[in-house]
């Protein structure tokens, strides 16, 4: 590409971004009430569910990394993480915690490992491709019980989702394999070796307990504030596309795929923000199997809202976003095929009539009820704690400026 052609493409990109941003601003002016309502829905989802459910995992992970536990477990996990996924043993921690806590946790901890030099760039790109998954709480509580009204459906949704992620990880082990240097440190570590690695890692970290706690809280809350912003932004974008009718443009493209017309708008909404789309999909009167297949694809794809969150996290590192994005398409396709197979293997669902979602019905699990009642105060408390910790750190630097000079 010549410099002149590159300059022309750059100008077109500037014009396109300007038009899109202007259209967004005009839409906000024309539909302020709908935009506010959508923003509040996103805020409710974040401070009632997302923040209080993810924060304990984020803080715990910071402790495990700071105390060297991840390095010790990584030494023991090397014997199966390397043959399966061609990543270091410390990736096992990211994989398990990513499944337990949900996205974008896997990306955050992969970025942390990369910044500490625990994984190479290629290994990090493999790792981020299969360690971001939906949490069991969301699959069983929100989707199976909240939307489908059947906790048993959570079993086949989870099997398809996590099974698809596992197969993506297996496939990613071949990613840029020729560009890597051969590994010579693949010997199995004993428990004693793992302990000494953990001990030396803790000593190298060097932070006191108070400093580690402060860093864990501030870093976790900072990440979750970013997540909340993306949730609200894409909630508003989805609503504006509905109000302007622009969302129906995608219907013409989806019609070429053979997807039933009732799924066109819900599927498009799910590609933007998965919670909104999945809820709309379960409101259609299409067969249960079709609903499950579309939901599984959206869960594997993650939606552009979550992809934007992960892109923001990866932007602070040299980890490329493209491998993750391509893996999402593969994950969605594999999960869709798995749900089709599991549906017929799991016989009880063959004769089951399709449940219909009733938004007026008060039907939530005790865990969801807990988050609805106590999520907002927990969120506000932790944000206040983060502000206090940051203010205290700022005061210490102000009182002892020489101590913090490089």
PDB file of C-alpha atoms in Angstrom, residues 13-116:
ATOM      1  CA  UNK A  13     -11.908   6.259   8.582  1.00  0.00           C
ATOM      2  CA  UNK A  14     -12.006   9.756  10.099  1.00  0.00           C
ATOM      3  CA  UNK A  15     -15.133  10.636   8.102  1.00  0.00           C
ATOM      4  CA  UNK A  16     -16.830   7.364   9.047  1.00  0.00           C
ATOM      5  CA  UNK A  17     -16.093   7.745  12.762  1.00  0.00           C
ATOM      6  CA  UNK A  18     -17.262  11.357  12.677  1.00  0.00           C
ATOM      7  CA  UNK A  19     -20.569  10.387  11.036  1.00  0.00           C
ATOM      8  CA  UNK A  20     -21.153   7.550  13.515  1.00  0.00           C
ATOM      9  CA  UNK A  21     -20.420   9.752  16.528  1.00  0.00           C
ATOM     10  CA  UNK A  22     -22.622  12.544  15.160  1.00  0.00           C
ATOM     11  CA  UNK A  23     -25.464  10.075  14.545  1.00  0.00           C
ATOM     12  CA  UNK A  24     -25.133   8.844  18.138  1.00  0.00           C
ATOM     13  CA  UNK A  25     -25.241  12.404  19.502  1.00  0.00           C
ATOM     14  CA  UNK A  26     -28.306  13.284  17.390  1.00  0.00           C
ATOM     15  CA  UNK A  27     -30.076  10.087  18.485  1.00  0.00           C
ATOM     16  CA  UNK A  28     -29.436  10.935  22.128  1.00  0.00           C
ATOM     17  CA  UNK A  29     -30.996  14.362  21.568  1.00  0.00           C
ATOM     18  CA  UNK A  30     -34.048  12.943  19.761  1.00  0.00           C
ATOM     19  CA  UNK A  31     -34.639  10.040  22.193  1.00  0.00           C
ATOM     20  CA  UNK A  32     -33.406  11.298  25.590  1.00  0.00           C
ATOM     21  CA  UNK A  33     -36.031   9.446  27.633  1.00  0.00           C
ATOM     22  CA  UNK A  34     -35.328   6.073  25.990  1.00  0.00           C
ATOM     23  CA  UNK A  35     -31.570   6.588  26.296  1.00  0.00           C
ATOM     24  CA  UNK A  36     -31.894   7.411  29.997  1.00  0.00           C
ATOM     25  CA  UNK A  37     -34.098   4.369  30.596  1.00  0.00           C
ATOM     26  CA  UNK A  38     -31.609   2.086  28.837  1.00  0.00           C
ATOM     27  CA  UNK A  39     -28.698   3.617  30.732  1.00  0.00           C
ATOM     28  CA  UNK A  40     -30.463   3.017  34.044  1.00  0.00           C
ATOM     29  CA  UNK A  41     -31.134  -0.620  33.081  1.00  0.00           C
ATOM     30  CA  UNK A  42     -27.444  -1.068  32.398  1.00  0.00           C
ATOM     31  CA  UNK A  43     -26.574   0.634  35.694  1.00  0.00           C
ATOM     32  CA  UNK A  44     -28.973  -1.623  37.610  1.00  0.00           C
ATOM     33  CA  UNK A  45     -27.441  -4.722  36.028  1.00  0.00           C
ATOM     34  CA  UNK A  46     -23.931  -3.536  36.896  1.00  0.00           C
ATOM     35  CA  UNK A  47     -24.346  -2.430  40.498  1.00  0.00           C
ATOM     36  CA  UNK A  48     -26.827  -5.131  41.512  1.00  0.00           C
ATOM     37  CA  UNK A  49     -25.245  -8.174  39.844  1.00  0.00           C
ATOM     38  CA  UNK A  50     -21.991  -7.642  37.949  1.00  0.00           C
ATOM     39  CA  UNK A  51     -19.994  -5.613  40.488  1.00  0.00           C
ATOM     40  CA  UNK A  52     -20.775  -7.557  43.698  1.00  0.00           C
ATOM     41  CA  UNK A  53     -20.486 -10.951  41.962  1.00  0.00           C
ATOM     42  CA  UNK A  54     -17.130 -10.259  40.250  1.00  0.00           C
ATOM     43  CA  UNK A  55     -15.392  -8.165  42.923  1.00  0.00           C
ATOM     44  CA  UNK A  56     -14.616 -11.053  45.344  1.00  0.00           C
ATOM     45  CA  UNK A  57     -13.016 -13.044  42.500  1.00  0.00           C
ATOM     46  CA  UNK A  58     -10.935 -10.064  41.359  1.00  0.00           C
ATOM     47  CA  UNK A  59      -9.652  -9.258  44.852  1.00  0.00           C
ATOM     48  CA  UNK A  60      -8.943 -12.921  45.648  1.00  0.00           C
ATOM     49  CA  UNK A  61      -7.021 -13.297  42.385  1.00  0.00           C
ATOM     50  CA  UNK A  62      -4.888 -10.259  43.246  1.00  0.00           C
ATOM     51  CA  UNK A  63      -4.028 -11.894  46.592  1.00  0.00           C
ATOM     52  CA  UNK A  64      -3.206 -15.220  44.945  1.00  0.00           C
ATOM     53  CA  UNK A  65      -0.903 -13.503  42.450  1.00  0.00           C
ATOM     54  CA  UNK A  66       0.729 -11.318  45.111  1.00  0.00           C
ATOM     55  CA  UNK A  67       1.352 -14.230  47.499  1.00  0.00           C
ATOM     56  CA  UNK A  68       2.850 -16.331  44.716  1.00  0.00           C
ATOM     57  CA  UNK A  69       0.139 -19.002  44.863  1.00  0.00           C
ATOM     58  CA  UNK A  70      -0.452 -18.723  41.114  1.00  0.00           C
ATOM     59  CA  UNK A  71       3.223 -19.417  40.425  1.00  0.00           C
ATOM     60  CA  UNK A  72       3.197 -22.457  42.711  1.00  0.00           C
ATOM     61  CA  UNK A  73       0.034 -23.872  41.152  1.00  0.00           C
ATOM     62  CA  UNK A  74       1.406 -23.053  37.719  1.00  0.00           C
ATOM     63  CA  UNK A  75       4.414 -25.294  38.348  1.00  0.00           C
ATOM     64  CA  UNK A  76       2.078 -28.186  39.161  1.00  0.00           C
ATOM     65  CA  UNK A  77      -0.304 -27.427  36.274  1.00  0.00           C
ATOM     66  CA  UNK A  78       2.451 -27.393  33.652  1.00  0.00           C
ATOM     67  CA  UNK A  79       2.145 -31.145  33.156  1.00  0.00           C
ATOM     68  CA  UNK A  80      -1.357 -30.869  31.656  1.00  0.00           C
ATOM     69  CA  UNK A  81      -1.707 -27.236  30.506  1.00  0.00           C
ATOM     70  CA  UNK A  82       1.269 -27.499  28.147  1.00  0.00           C
ATOM     71  CA  UNK A  83       0.176 -30.735  26.373  1.00  0.00           C
ATOM     72  CA  UNK A  84      -3.483 -29.663  26.161  1.00  0.00           C
ATOM     73  CA  UNK A  85      -3.342 -25.962  25.329  1.00  0.00           C
ATOM     74  CA  UNK A  86       0.371 -25.239  24.763  1.00  0.00           C
ATOM     75  CA  UNK A  87       0.411 -22.565  27.491  1.00  0.00           C
ATOM     76  CA  UNK A  88       2.319 -22.400  30.794  1.00  0.00           C
ATOM     77  CA  UNK A  89       0.928 -23.973  33.950  1.00  0.00           C
ATOM     78  CA  UNK A  90      -0.074 -20.582  35.380  1.00  0.00           C
ATOM     79  CA  UNK A  91      -2.693 -20.498  32.619  1.00  0.00           C
ATOM     80  CA  UNK A  92      -4.586 -23.166  34.545  1.00  0.00           C
ATOM     81  CA  UNK A  93      -5.389 -20.586  37.227  1.00  0.00           C
ATOM     82  CA  UNK A  94      -6.724 -18.162  34.610  1.00  0.00           C
ATOM     83  CA  UNK A  95      -8.766 -20.904  32.954  1.00  0.00           C
ATOM     84  CA  UNK A  96     -10.462 -22.113  36.143  1.00  0.00           C
ATOM     85  CA  UNK A  97     -11.018 -18.667  37.667  1.00  0.00           C
ATOM     86  CA  UNK A  98     -12.242 -17.328  34.326  1.00  0.00           C
ATOM     87  CA  UNK A  99     -14.946 -20.008  34.179  1.00  0.00           C
ATOM     88  CA  UNK A 100     -15.911 -19.507  37.823  1.00  0.00           C
ATOM     89  CA  UNK A 101     -16.202 -15.716  37.763  1.00  0.00           C
ATOM     90  CA  UNK A 102     -17.183 -15.015  34.140  1.00  0.00           C
ATOM     91  CA  UNK A 103     -15.951 -12.552  31.542  1.00  0.00           C
ATOM     92  CA  UNK A 104     -13.892 -10.380  31.326  1.00  0.00           C
ATOM     93  CA  UNK A 105     -11.893 -11.995  34.153  1.00  0.00           C
ATOM     94  CA  UNK A 106      -9.803 -14.234  31.904  1.00  0.00           C
ATOM     95  CA  UNK A 107      -8.576 -11.258  29.889  1.00  0.00           C
ATOM     96  CA  UNK A 108      -7.667  -9.293  33.016  1.00  0.00           C
ATOM     97  CA  UNK A 109      -5.572 -12.067  34.546  1.00  0.00           C
ATOM     98  CA  UNK A 110      -3.983 -12.958  31.212  1.00  0.00           C
ATOM     99  CA  UNK A 111      -2.930  -9.322  30.861  1.00  0.00           C
ATOM    100  CA  UNK A 112      -1.514  -9.435  34.402  1.00  0.00           C
ATOM    101  CA  UNK A 113       0.522 -12.561  33.623  1.00  0.00           C
ATOM    102  CA  UNK A 114       1.788 -10.956  30.424  1.00  0.00           C
ATOM    103  CA  UNK A 115       2.814  -7.757  32.215  1.00  0.00           C
ATOM    104  CA  UNK A 116       4.775  -9.852  34.750  1.00  0.00           C
TER     105      UNK A 116
END
